[in-house]
PDB file of N, CA and C in Angstrom:
ATOM      1  N   GLN H   1     101.121-118.853 -57.896  1.00  0.00           N
ATOM      2  CA  GLN H   1     101.733-119.675 -56.856  1.00  0.00           C
ATOM      3  C   GLN H   1     101.036-119.410 -55.522  1.00  0.00           C
ATOM      4  N   VAL H   2     100.596-120.477 -54.883  1.00  0.00           N
ATOM      5  CA  VAL H   2      99.907-120.347 -53.605  1.00  0.00           C
ATOM      6  C   VAL H   2     100.920-120.067 -52.501  1.00  0.00           C
ATOM      7  N   GLN H   3     100.591-119.084 -51.673  1.00  0.00           N
ATOM      8  CA  GLN H   3     101.422-118.788 -50.520  1.00  0.00           C
ATOM      9  C   GLN H   3     100.561-118.476 -49.311  1.00  0.00           C
ATOM     10  N   LEU H   4     100.969-119.013 -48.180  1.00  0.00           N
ATOM     11  CA  LEU H   4     100.414-118.651 -46.884  1.00  0.00           C
ATOM     12  C   LEU H   4     101.602-118.298 -46.007  1.00  0.00           C
ATOM     13  N   VAL H   5     101.642-117.064 -45.549  1.00  0.00           N
ATOM     14  CA  VAL H   5     102.786-116.595 -44.782  1.00  0.00           C
ATOM     15  C   VAL H   5     102.314-116.128 -43.416  1.00  0.00           C
ATOM     16  N   GLU H   6     102.718-116.869 -42.377  1.00  0.00           N
ATOM     17  CA  GLU H   6     102.359-116.503 -41.008  1.00  0.00           C
ATOM     18  C   GLU H   6     103.372-115.533 -40.429  1.00  0.00           C
ATOM     19  N   SER H   7     102.896-114.719 -39.501  1.00  0.00           N
ATOM     20  CA  SER H   7     103.765-113.812 -38.772  1.00  0.00           C
ATOM     21  C   SER H   7     103.145-113.534 -37.414  1.00  0.00           C
ATOM     22  N   GLY H   8     103.957-112.960 -36.532  1.00  0.00           N
ATOM     23  CA  GLY H   8     103.435-112.533 -35.235  1.00  0.00           C
ATOM     24  C   GLY H   8     103.787-113.412 -34.062  1.00  0.00           C
ATOM     25  N   GLY H   9     104.458-114.516 -34.309  1.00  0.00           N
ATOM     26  CA  GLY H   9     104.846-115.370 -33.199  1.00  0.00           C
ATOM     27  C   GLY H   9     105.959-114.745 -32.373  1.00  0.00           C
ATOM     28  N   GLY H  10     106.264-115.403 -31.263  1.00  0.00           N
ATOM     29  CA  GLY H  10     107.336-114.899 -30.412  1.00  0.00           C
ATOM     30  C   GLY H  10     107.270-115.479 -29.024  1.00  0.00           C
ATOM     31  N   LEU H  11     108.029-114.878 -28.132  1.00  0.00           N
ATOM     32  CA  LEU H  11     108.083-115.289 -26.728  1.00  0.00           C
ATOM     33  C   LEU H  11     107.232-114.341 -25.901  1.00  0.00           C
ATOM     34  N   VAL H  12     106.370-114.906 -25.085  1.00  0.00           N
ATOM     35  CA  VAL H  12     105.487-114.092 -24.248  1.00  0.00           C
ATOM     36  C   VAL H  12     105.348-114.762 -22.891  1.00  0.00           C
ATOM     37  N   GLN H  13     105.149-113.971 -21.868  1.00  0.00           N
ATOM     38  CA  GLN H  13     104.963-114.516 -20.526  1.00  0.00           C
ATOM     39  C   GLN H  13     103.545-115.053 -20.353  1.00  0.00           C
ATOM     40  N   PRO H  14     103.378-115.989 -19.452  1.00  0.00           N
ATOM     41  CA  PRO H  14     102.016-116.476 -19.172  1.00  0.00           C
ATOM     42  C   PRO H  14     101.089-115.321 -18.825  1.00  0.00           C
ATOM     43  N   GLY H  15      99.880-115.382 -19.384  1.00  0.00           N
ATOM     44  CA  GLY H  15      98.920-114.311 -19.195  1.00  0.00           C
ATOM     45  C   GLY H  15      99.007-113.227 -20.254  1.00  0.00           C
ATOM     46  N   GLY H  16     100.027-113.290 -21.071  1.00  0.00           N
ATOM     47  CA  GLY H  16     100.217-112.279 -22.096  1.00  0.00           C
ATOM     48  C   GLY H  16      99.396-112.539 -23.350  1.00  0.00           C
ATOM     49  N   SER H  17      99.635-111.708 -24.350  1.00  0.00           N
ATOM     50  CA  SER H  17      98.866-111.769 -25.599  1.00  0.00           C
ATOM     51  C   SER H  17      99.797-111.717 -26.805  1.00  0.00           C
ATOM     52  N   LEU H  18      99.325-112.324 -27.873  1.00  0.00           N
ATOM     53  CA  LEU H  18      99.977-112.235 -29.170  1.00  0.00           C
ATOM     54  C   LEU H  18      98.904-112.215 -30.243  1.00  0.00           C
ATOM     55  N   ARG H  19      99.252-111.643 -31.370  1.00  0.00           N
ATOM     56  CA  ARG H  19      98.358-111.661 -32.525  1.00  0.00           C
ATOM     57  C   ARG H  19      99.112-112.259 -33.710  1.00  0.00           C
ATOM     58  N   LEU H  20      98.596-113.373 -34.189  1.00  0.00           N
ATOM     59  CA  LEU H  20      99.171-114.009 -35.373  1.00  0.00           C
ATOM     60  C   LEU H  20      98.417-113.557 -36.610  1.00  0.00           C
ATOM     61  N   SER H  21      99.146-113.425 -37.704  1.00  0.00           N
ATOM     62  CA  SER H  21      98.522-113.084 -38.972  1.00  0.00           C
ATOM     63  C   SER H  21      98.979-114.059 -40.048  1.00  0.00           C
ATOM     64  N   CYS H  22      98.122-114.256 -41.023  1.00  0.00           N
ATOM     65  CA  CYS H  22      98.437-115.140 -42.152  1.00  0.00           C
ATOM     66  C   CYS H  22      98.025-114.403 -43.423  1.00  0.00           C
ATOM     67  N   ALA H  23      98.990-114.140 -44.261  1.00  0.00           N
ATOM     68  CA  ALA H  23      98.735-113.474 -45.531  1.00  0.00           C
ATOM     69  C   ALA H  23      98.659-114.526 -46.629  1.00  0.00           C
ATOM     70  N   ALA H  24      97.558-114.526 -47.350  1.00  0.00           N
ATOM     71  CA  ALA H  24      97.313-115.544 -48.367  1.00  0.00           C
ATOM     72  C   ALA H  24      97.370-114.938 -49.768  1.00  0.00           C
ATOM     73  N   SER H  25      97.838-115.742 -50.708  1.00  0.00           N
ATOM     74  CA  SER H  25      97.860-115.320 -52.099  1.00  0.00           C
ATOM     75  C   SER H  25      97.873-116.544 -53.002  1.00  0.00           C
ATOM     76  N   GLY H  26      97.443-116.350 -54.233  1.00  0.00           N
ATOM     77  CA  GLY H  26      97.508-117.424 -55.224  1.00  0.00           C
ATOM     78  C   GLY H  26      96.269-118.302 -55.313  1.00  0.00           C
ATOM     79  N   PHE H  27      95.234-117.988 -54.544  1.00  0.00           N
ATOM     80  CA  PHE H  27      93.984-118.742 -54.628  1.00  0.00           C
ATOM     81  C   PHE H  27      92.837-117.821 -54.215  1.00  0.00           C
ATOM     82  N   THR H  28      91.624-118.269 -54.435  1.00  0.00           N
ATOM     83  CA  THR H  28      90.450-117.451 -54.122  1.00  0.00           C
ATOM     84  C   THR H  28      90.160-117.543 -52.635  1.00  0.00           C
ATOM     85  N   PHE H  29      90.734-116.629 -51.906  1.00  0.00           N
ATOM     86  CA  PHE H  29      90.703-116.651 -50.440  1.00  0.00           C
ATOM     87  C   PHE H  29      89.278-116.775 -49.900  1.00  0.00           C
ATOM     88  N   SER H  30      88.359-116.042 -50.471  1.00  0.00           N
ATOM     89  CA  SER H  30      86.990-115.992 -49.935  1.00  0.00           C
ATOM     90  C   SER H  30      86.228-117.297 -50.132  1.00  0.00           C
ATOM     91  N   SER H  31      86.782-118.236 -50.886  1.00  0.00           N
ATOM     92  CA  SER H  31      86.119-119.514 -51.129  1.00  0.00           C
ATOM     93  C   SER H  31      86.643-120.633 -50.241  1.00  0.00           C
ATOM     94  N   TYR H  32      87.561-120.302 -49.369  1.00  0.00           N
ATOM     95  CA  TYR H  32      88.217-121.304 -48.551  1.00  0.00           C
ATOM     96  C   TYR H  32      87.867-121.135 -47.085  1.00  0.00           C
ATOM     97  N   TRP H  33      87.738-122.245 -46.385  1.00  0.00           N
ATOM     98  CA  TRP H  33      87.772-122.251 -44.932  1.00  0.00           C
ATOM     99  C   TRP H  33      89.234-121.985 -44.542  1.00  0.00           C
ATOM    100  N   MET H  34      89.413-121.198 -43.509  1.00  0.00           N
ATOM    101  CA  MET H  34      90.746-120.906 -43.004  1.00  0.00           C
ATOM    102  C   MET H  34      90.853-121.445 -41.581  1.00  0.00           C
ATOM    103  N   TYR H  35      91.955-122.109 -41.320  1.00  0.00           N
ATOM    104  CA  TYR H  35      92.178-122.734 -40.022  1.00  0.00           C
ATOM    105  C   TYR H  35      93.504-122.274 -39.423  1.00  0.00           C
ATOM    106  N   TRP H  36      93.556-122.309 -38.105  1.00  0.00           N
ATOM    107  CA  TRP H  36      94.809-122.258 -37.377  1.00  0.00           C
ATOM    108  C   TRP H  36      94.974-123.624 -36.713  1.00  0.00           C
ATOM    109  N   VAL H  37      96.138-124.183 -36.922  1.00  0.00           N
ATOM    110  CA  VAL H  37      96.471-125.504 -36.388  1.00  0.00           C
ATOM    111  C   VAL H  37      97.823-125.378 -35.693  1.00  0.00           C
ATOM    112  N   ARG H  38      98.006-126.041 -34.587  1.00  0.00           N
ATOM    113  CA  ARG H  38      99.280-125.929 -33.881  1.00  0.00           C
ATOM    114  C   ARG H  38      99.882-127.298 -33.603  1.00  0.00           C
ATOM    115  N   GLN H  39     101.182-127.293 -33.387  1.00  0.00           N
ATOM    116  CA  GLN H  39     101.892-128.507 -33.031  1.00  0.00           C
ATOM    117  C   GLN H  39     102.856-128.197 -31.903  1.00  0.00           C
ATOM    118  N   ALA H  40     102.563-128.744 -30.742  1.00  0.00           N
ATOM    119  CA  ALA H  40     103.423-128.571 -29.583  1.00  0.00           C
ATOM    120  C   ALA H  40     104.614-129.522 -29.693  1.00  0.00           C
ATOM    121  N   PRO H  41     105.692-129.219 -28.980  1.00  0.00           N
ATOM    122  CA  PRO H  41     106.877-130.085 -29.049  1.00  0.00           C
ATOM    123  C   PRO H  41     106.551-131.533 -28.697  1.00  0.00           C
ATOM    124  N   GLY H  42     106.900-132.437 -29.585  1.00  0.00           N
ATOM    125  CA  GLY H  42     106.698-133.862 -29.338  1.00  0.00           C
ATOM    126  C   GLY H  42     105.276-134.352 -29.481  1.00  0.00           C
ATOM    127  N   LYS H  43     104.383-133.482 -29.977  1.00  0.00           N
ATOM    128  CA  LYS H  43     102.978-133.870 -30.104  1.00  0.00           C
ATOM    129  C   LYS H  43     102.509-133.735 -31.546  1.00  0.00           C
ATOM    130  N   GLY H  44     101.309-134.220 -31.809  1.00  0.00           N
ATOM    131  CA  GLY H  44     100.739-134.145 -33.134  1.00  0.00           C
ATOM    132  C   GLY H  44     100.067-132.815 -33.402  1.00  0.00           C
ATOM    133  N   LEU H  45      99.497-132.695 -34.580  1.00  0.00           N
ATOM    134  CA  LEU H  45      98.791-131.477 -34.939  1.00  0.00           C
ATOM    135  C   LEU H  45      97.494-131.368 -34.153  1.00  0.00           C
ATOM    136  N   GLU H  46      97.196-130.145 -33.721  1.00  0.00           N
ATOM    137  CA  GLU H  46      95.966-129.868 -32.978  1.00  0.00           C
ATOM    138  C   GLU H  46      95.239-128.722 -33.652  1.00  0.00           C
ATOM    139  N   TRP H  47      94.002-128.965 -34.012  1.00  0.00           N
ATOM    140  CA  TRP H  47      93.184-127.903 -34.578  1.00  0.00           C
ATOM    141  C   TRP H  47      92.877-126.881 -33.488  1.00  0.00           C
ATOM    142  N   VAL H  48      93.007-125.610 -33.800  1.00  0.00           N
ATOM    143  CA  VAL H  48      92.803-124.531 -32.828  1.00  0.00           C
ATOM    144  C   VAL H  48      91.533-123.742 -33.122  1.00  0.00           C
ATOM    145  N   SER H  49      91.395-123.292 -34.372  1.00  0.00           N
ATOM    146  CA  SER H  49      90.278-122.415 -34.691  1.00  0.00           C
ATOM    147  C   SER H  49      90.028-122.438 -36.189  1.00  0.00           C
ATOM    148  N   ALA H  50      88.805-122.096 -36.567  1.00  0.00           N
ATOM    149  CA  ALA H  50      88.444-122.066 -37.987  1.00  0.00           C
ATOM    150  C   ALA H  50      87.479-120.925 -38.243  1.00  0.00           C
ATOM    151  N   ILE H  51      87.508-120.439 -39.464  1.00  0.00           N
ATOM    152  CA  ILE H  51      86.571-119.402 -39.885  1.00  0.00           C
ATOM    153  C   ILE H  51      86.070-119.771 -41.268  1.00  0.00           C
ATOM    154  N   ARG H  52      84.749-119.720 -41.413  1.00  0.00           N
ATOM    155  CA  ARG H  52      84.160-120.119 -42.686  1.00  0.00           C
ATOM    156  C   ARG H  52      84.373-119.029 -43.707  1.00  0.00           C
ATOM    157  N   PHE H  53      84.455-119.410 -44.967  1.00  0.00           N
ATOM    158  CA  PHE H  53      84.630-118.426 -46.036  1.00  0.00           C
ATOM    159  C   PHE H  53      83.566-117.344 -45.892  1.00  0.00           C
ATOM    160  N   GLY H  54      84.008-116.101 -46.019  1.00  0.00           N
ATOM    161  CA  GLY H  54      83.114-114.985 -45.790  1.00  0.00           C
ATOM    162  C   GLY H  54      83.179-114.494 -44.358  1.00  0.00           C
ATOM    163  N   GLY H  55      83.684-115.335 -43.463  1.00  0.00           N
ATOM    164  CA  GLY H  55      83.898-114.906 -42.093  1.00  0.00           C
ATOM    165  C   GLY H  55      82.649-114.876 -41.234  1.00  0.00           C
ATOM    166  N   ASP H  56      81.578-115.538 -41.671  1.00  0.00           N
ATOM    167  CA  ASP H  56      80.338-115.431 -40.915  1.00  0.00           C
ATOM    168  C   ASP H  56      80.219-116.445 -39.783  1.00  0.00           C
ATOM    169  N   ARG H  57      81.079-117.445 -39.769  1.00  0.00           N
ATOM    170  CA  ARG H  57      81.041-118.424 -38.687  1.00  0.00           C
ATOM    171  C   ARG H  57      82.461-118.710 -38.223  1.00  0.00           C
ATOM    172  N   THR H  58      82.612-118.803 -36.922  1.00  0.00           N
ATOM    173  CA  THR H  58      83.916-119.117 -36.330  1.00  0.00           C
ATOM    174  C   THR H  58      83.780-120.299 -35.378  1.00  0.00           C
ATOM    175  N   TYR H  59      84.876-121.017 -35.214  1.00  0.00           N
ATOM    176  CA  TYR H  59      84.881-122.227 -34.398  1.00  0.00           C
ATOM    177  C   TYR H  59      86.195-122.273 -33.613  1.00  0.00           C
ATOM    178  N   TYR H  60      86.095-122.846 -32.412  1.00  0.00           N
ATOM    179  CA  TYR H  60      87.272-122.896 -31.544  1.00  0.00           C
ATOM    180  C   TYR H  60      87.364-124.246 -30.846  1.00  0.00           C
ATOM    181  N   ALA H  61      88.597-124.695 -30.648  1.00  0.00           N
ATOM    182  CA  ALA H  61      88.817-125.841 -29.787  1.00  0.00           C
ATOM    183  C   ALA H  61      88.494-125.451 -28.351  1.00  0.00           C
ATOM    184  N   ASP H  62      88.038-126.406 -27.574  1.00  0.00           N
ATOM    185  CA  ASP H  62      87.690-126.118 -26.181  1.00  0.00           C
ATOM    186  C   ASP H  62      88.878-125.534 -25.417  1.00  0.00           C
ATOM    187  N   SER H  63      90.076-125.950 -25.775  1.00  0.00           N
ATOM    188  CA  SER H  63      91.268-125.514 -25.046  1.00  0.00           C
ATOM    189  C   SER H  63      91.567-124.034 -25.213  1.00  0.00           C
ATOM    190  N   VAL H  64      90.991-123.395 -26.226  1.00  0.00           N
ATOM    191  CA  VAL H  64      91.286-121.977 -26.465  1.00  0.00           C
ATOM    192  C   VAL H  64      90.033-121.109 -26.441  1.00  0.00           C
ATOM    193  N   LYS H  65      88.881-121.725 -26.301  1.00  0.00           N
ATOM    194  CA  LYS H  65      87.621-120.976 -26.350  1.00  0.00           C
ATOM    195  C   LYS H  65      87.597-119.925 -25.239  1.00  0.00           C
ATOM    196  N   GLY H  66      87.223-118.723 -25.608  1.00  0.00           N
ATOM    197  CA  GLY H  66      87.166-117.633 -24.649  1.00  0.00           C
ATOM    198  C   GLY H  66      88.468-116.864 -24.524  1.00  0.00           C
ATOM    199  N   ARG H  67      89.543-117.417 -25.083  1.00  0.00           N
ATOM    200  CA  ARG H  67      90.856-116.750 -25.004  1.00  0.00           C
ATOM    201  C   ARG H  67      91.362-116.311 -26.381  1.00  0.00           C
ATOM    202  N   PHE H  68      91.019-117.079 -27.407  1.00  0.00           N
ATOM    203  CA  PHE H  68      91.490-116.791 -28.765  1.00  0.00           C
ATOM    204  C   PHE H  68      90.322-116.294 -29.611  1.00  0.00           C
ATOM    205  N   THR H  69      90.636-115.419 -30.562  1.00  0.00           N
ATOM    206  CA  THR H  69      89.637-114.919 -31.496  1.00  0.00           C
ATOM    207  C   THR H  69      90.210-114.952 -32.906  1.00  0.00           C
ATOM    208  N   ILE H  70      89.492-115.615 -33.795  1.00  0.00           N
ATOM    209  CA  ILE H  70      89.902-115.666 -35.192  1.00  0.00           C
ATOM    210  C   ILE H  70      89.102-114.644 -35.988  1.00  0.00           C
ATOM    211  N   SER H  71      89.754-114.040 -36.966  1.00  0.00           N
ATOM    212  CA  SER H  71      89.069-113.087 -37.825  1.00  0.00           C
ATOM    213  C   SER H  71      89.712-113.128 -39.212  1.00  0.00           C
ATOM    214  N   SER H  72      88.984-112.624 -40.178  1.00  0.00           N
ATOM    215  CA  SER H  72      89.523-112.599 -41.539  1.00  0.00           C
ATOM    216  C   SER H  72      89.167-111.288 -42.213  1.00  0.00           C
ATOM    217  N   ASP H  73      89.972-110.928 -43.171  1.00  0.00           N
ATOM    218  CA  ASP H  73      89.743-109.733 -43.968  1.00  0.00           C
ATOM    219  C   ASP H  73      89.825-110.167 -45.435  1.00  0.00           C
ATOM    220  N   ASN H  74      88.672-110.343 -46.048  1.00  0.00           N
ATOM    221  CA  ASN H  74      88.657-110.833 -47.429  1.00  0.00           C
ATOM    222  C   ASN H  74      89.235-109.817 -48.401  1.00  0.00           C
ATOM    223  N   ALA H  75      89.178-108.547 -48.058  1.00  0.00           N
ATOM    224  CA  ALA H  75      89.738-107.521 -48.936  1.00  0.00           C
ATOM    225  C   ALA H  75      91.267-107.591 -48.955  1.00  0.00           C
ATOM    226  N   LYS H  76      91.844-107.993 -47.831  1.00  0.00           N
ATOM    227  CA  LYS H  76      93.299-108.068 -47.721  1.00  0.00           C
ATOM    228  C   LYS H  76      93.831-109.491 -47.807  1.00  0.00           C
ATOM    229  N   ASN H  77      92.910-110.467 -47.911  1.00  0.00           N
ATOM    230  CA  ASN H  77      93.310-111.881 -47.956  1.00  0.00           C
ATOM    231  C   ASN H  77      94.161-112.267 -46.761  1.00  0.00           C
ATOM    232  N   THR H  78      93.695-111.891 -45.590  1.00  0.00           N
ATOM    233  CA  THR H  78      94.418-112.230 -44.363  1.00  0.00           C
ATOM    234  C   THR H  78      93.481-112.861 -43.341  1.00  0.00           C
ATOM    235  N   VAL H  79      94.048-113.711 -42.541  1.00  0.00           N
ATOM    236  CA  VAL H  79      93.337-114.275 -41.395  1.00  0.00           C
ATOM    237  C   VAL H  79      94.231-114.084 -40.180  1.00  0.00           C
ATOM    238  N   SER H  80      93.619-113.731 -39.071  1.00  0.00           N
ATOM    239  CA  SER H  80      94.372-113.432 -37.860  1.00  0.00           C
ATOM    240  C   SER H  80      93.865-114.267 -36.699  1.00  0.00           C
ATOM    241  N   LEU H  81      94.732-114.421 -35.726  1.00  0.00           N
ATOM    242  CA  LEU H  81      94.371-115.109 -34.496  1.00  0.00           C
ATOM    243  C   LEU H  81      94.852-114.266 -33.329  1.00  0.00           C
ATOM    244  N   GLU H  82      93.913-113.670 -32.626  1.00  0.00           N
ATOM    245  CA  GLU H  82      94.226-112.903 -31.431  1.00  0.00           C
ATOM    246  C   GLU H  82      94.244-113.864 -30.260  1.00  0.00           C
ATOM    247  N   MET H  83      95.372-113.929 -29.570  1.00  0.00           N
ATOM    248  CA  MET H  83      95.532-114.882 -28.478  1.00  0.00           C
ATOM    249  C   MET H  83      95.756-114.126 -27.180  1.00  0.00           C
ATOM    250  N   ASN H  84      94.866-114.304 -26.242  1.00  0.00           N
ATOM    251  CA  ASN H  84      94.949-113.645 -24.937  1.00  0.00           C
ATOM    252  C   ASN H  84      95.058-114.689 -23.826  1.00  0.00           C
ATOM    253  N   SER H  85      95.452-114.228 -22.668  1.00  0.00           N
ATOM    254  CA  SER H  85      95.576-115.100 -21.488  1.00  0.00           C
ATOM    255  C   SER H  85      96.367-116.361 -21.835  1.00  0.00           C
ATOM    256  N   LEU H  86      97.479-116.172 -22.465  1.00  0.00           N
ATOM    257  CA  LEU H  86      98.270-117.308 -22.943  1.00  0.00           C
ATOM    258  C   LEU H  86      98.821-118.122 -21.785  1.00  0.00           C
ATOM    259  N   LYS H  87      98.882-119.431 -22.027  1.00  0.00           N
ATOM    260  CA  LYS H  87      99.354-120.386 -21.038  1.00  0.00           C
ATOM    261  C   LYS H  87     100.577-121.124 -21.590  1.00  0.00           C
ATOM    262  N   PRO H  88     101.393-121.665 -20.718  1.00  0.00           N
ATOM    263  CA  PRO H  88     102.552-122.435 -21.209  1.00  0.00           C
ATOM    264  C   PRO H  88     102.152-123.554 -22.170  1.00  0.00           C
ATOM    265  N   GLU H  89     100.993-124.146 -21.961  1.00  0.00           N
ATOM    266  CA  GLU H  89     100.544-125.225 -22.839  1.00  0.00           C
ATOM    267  C   GLU H  89     100.117-124.741 -24.215  1.00  0.00           C
ATOM    268  N   ASP H  90     100.096-123.436 -24.422  1.00  0.00           N
ATOM    269  CA  ASP H  90      99.842-122.898 -25.761  1.00  0.00           C
ATOM    270  C   ASP H  90     101.120-122.853 -26.594  1.00  0.00           C
ATOM    271  N   THR H  91     102.243-123.171 -25.990  1.00  0.00           N
ATOM    272  CA  THR H  91     103.512-123.180 -26.705  1.00  0.00           C
ATOM    273  C   THR H  91     103.464-124.196 -27.840  1.00  0.00           C
ATOM    274  N   ALA H  92     103.735-123.735 -29.048  1.00  0.00           N
ATOM    275  CA  ALA H  92     103.638-124.597 -30.221  1.00  0.00           C
ATOM    276  C   ALA H  92     104.062-123.808 -31.456  1.00  0.00           C
ATOM    277  N   VAL H  93     104.224-124.540 -32.540  1.00  0.00           N
ATOM    278  CA  VAL H  93     104.311-123.898 -33.851  1.00  0.00           C
ATOM    279  C   VAL H  93     102.887-123.795 -34.382  1.00  0.00           C
ATOM    280  N   TYR H  94     102.507-122.601 -34.768  1.00  0.00           N
ATOM    281  CA  TYR H  94     101.151-122.342 -35.249  1.00  0.00           C
ATOM    282  C   TYR H  94     101.184-122.230 -36.772  1.00  0.00           C
ATOM    283  N   TYR H  95     100.297-123.011 -37.395  1.00  0.00           N
ATOM    284  CA  TYR H  95     100.215-123.051 -38.845  1.00  0.00           C
ATOM    285  C   TYR H  95      98.873-122.492 -39.322  1.00  0.00           C
ATOM    286  N   CYS H  96      98.938-121.803 -40.418  1.00  0.00           N
ATOM    287  CA  CYS H  96      97.751-121.348 -41.118  1.00  0.00           C
ATOM    288  C   CYS H  96      97.435-122.373 -42.201  1.00  0.00           C
ATOM    289  N   ASN H  97      96.171-122.727 -42.318  1.00  0.00           N
ATOM    290  CA  ASN H  97      95.746-123.708 -43.313  1.00  0.00           C
ATOM    291  C   ASN H  97      94.529-123.192 -44.054  1.00  0.00           C
ATOM    292  N   ALA H  98      94.552-123.327 -45.364  1.00  0.00           N
ATOM    293  CA  ALA H  98      93.407-122.985 -46.206  1.00  0.00           C
ATOM    294  C   ALA H  98      92.860-124.273 -46.802  1.00  0.00           C
ATOM    295  N   HIS H  99      91.554-124.467 -46.678  1.00  0.00           N
ATOM    296  CA  HIS H  99      90.993-125.747 -47.113  1.00  0.00           C
ATOM    297  C   HIS H  99      89.703-125.559 -47.884  1.00  0.00           C
ATOM    298  N   ASN H 100      89.665-126.201 -49.038  1.00  0.00           N
ATOM    299  CA  ASN H 100      88.439-126.335 -49.815  1.00  0.00           C
ATOM    300  C   ASN H 100      88.579-127.690 -50.513  1.00  0.00           C
ATOM    301  N   VAL H 101      88.553-127.729 -51.790  1.00  0.00           N
ATOM    302  CA  VAL H 101      88.867-128.977 -52.488  1.00  0.00           C
ATOM    303  C   VAL H 101      90.350-129.312 -52.275  1.00  0.00           C
ATOM    304  N   ARG H 102      91.166-128.272 -52.259  1.00  0.00           N
ATOM    305  CA  ARG H 102      92.587-128.445 -51.961  1.00  0.00           C
ATOM    306  C   ARG H 102      92.882-127.869 -50.589  1.00  0.00           C
ATOM    307  N   SER H 103      94.064-128.237 -50.089  1.00  0.00           N
ATOM    308  CA  SER H 103      94.489-127.753 -48.787  1.00  0.00           C
ATOM    309  C   SER H 103      95.895-127.183 -48.915  1.00  0.00           C
ATOM    310  N   TYR H 104      96.072-125.985 -48.359  1.00  0.00           N
ATOM    311  CA  TYR H 104      97.356-125.314 -48.413  1.00  0.00           C
ATOM    312  C   TYR H 104      97.817-124.978 -47.001  1.00  0.00           C
ATOM    313  N   TRP H 105      99.139-125.009 -46.798  1.00  0.00           N
ATOM    314  CA  TRP H 105      99.698-124.759 -45.482  1.00  0.00           C
ATOM    315  C   TRP H 105     100.787-123.689 -45.547  1.00  0.00           C
ATOM    316  N   GLY H 106     100.880-122.928 -44.479  1.00  0.00           N
ATOM    317  CA  GLY H 106     101.982-122.009 -44.317  1.00  0.00           C
ATOM    318  C   GLY H 106     103.168-122.714 -43.684  1.00  0.00           C
ATOM    319  N   GLN H 107     104.239-121.950 -43.463  1.00  0.00           N
ATOM    320  CA  GLN H 107     105.470-122.536 -42.930  1.00  0.00           C
ATOM    321  C   GLN H 107     105.469-122.597 -41.407  1.00  0.00           C
ATOM    322  N   GLY H 108     104.530-121.902 -40.786  1.00  0.00           N
ATOM    323  CA  GLY H 108     104.409-121.930 -39.334  1.00  0.00           C
ATOM    324  C   GLY H 108     105.143-120.787 -38.662  1.00  0.00           C
ATOM    325  N   THR H 109     104.658-120.435 -37.481  1.00  0.00           N
ATOM    326  CA  THR H 109     105.314-119.421 -36.664  1.00  0.00           C
ATOM    327  C   THR H 109     105.343-119.921 -35.224  1.00  0.00           C
ATOM    328  N   GLN H 110     106.479-119.752 -34.571  1.00  0.00           N
ATOM    329  CA  GLN H 110     106.670-120.284 -33.234  1.00  0.00           C
ATOM    330  C   GLN H 110     106.068-119.353 -32.183  1.00  0.00           C
ATOM    331  N   VAL H 111     105.287-119.932 -31.294  1.00  0.00           N
ATOM    332  CA  VAL H 111     104.771-119.219 -30.121  1.00  0.00           C
ATOM    333  C   VAL H 111     105.298-119.931 -28.884  1.00  0.00           C
ATOM    334  N   THR H 112     105.977-119.181 -28.043  1.00  0.00           N
ATOM    335  CA  THR H 112     106.515-119.733 -26.807  1.00  0.00           C
ATOM    336  C   THR H 112     105.981-118.936 -25.639  1.00  0.00           C
ATOM    337  N   VAL H 113     105.320-119.617 -24.725  1.00  0.00           N
ATOM    338  CA  VAL H 113     104.754-118.978 -23.536  1.00  0.00           C
ATOM    339  C   VAL H 113     105.554-119.473 -22.334  1.00  0.00           C
ATOM    340  N   SER H 114     106.333-118.581 -21.773  1.00  0.00           N
ATOM    341  CA  SER H 114     107.227-118.974 -20.689  1.00  0.00           C
ATOM    342  C   SER H 114     107.627-117.756 -19.879  1.00  0.00           C
ATOM    343  N   SER H 115     107.834-117.981 -18.599  1.00  0.00           N
ATOM    344  CA  SER H 115     108.327-116.901 -17.748  1.00  0.00           C
ATOM    345  C   SER H 115     109.851-116.947 -17.655  1.00  0.00           C
TER     346      SER H 115
END
């Protein structure tokens, strides 16, 4: 059974940091591109960051470049998103997505940036 379980969300003040994690199981993790995608209140899905299978290439949306860092651990089947200098506009539900021939999604974790 495929599972993607996100954790690490919460409430943080502007300028603060959070680290999201996604634990994957039920598929060959190292063969999948892993993405973080977010959905702000009342808005559509927004791609945030991606890491190629093996972790040798990373990609970021312009809105988070320089502030967020994606990483993966193929031995532990986890992908993480380190988020620094958080802004109120980063408030969203953050989803982990695994994509190859098939696409799998986690249940999401809420990130709220507010003073």
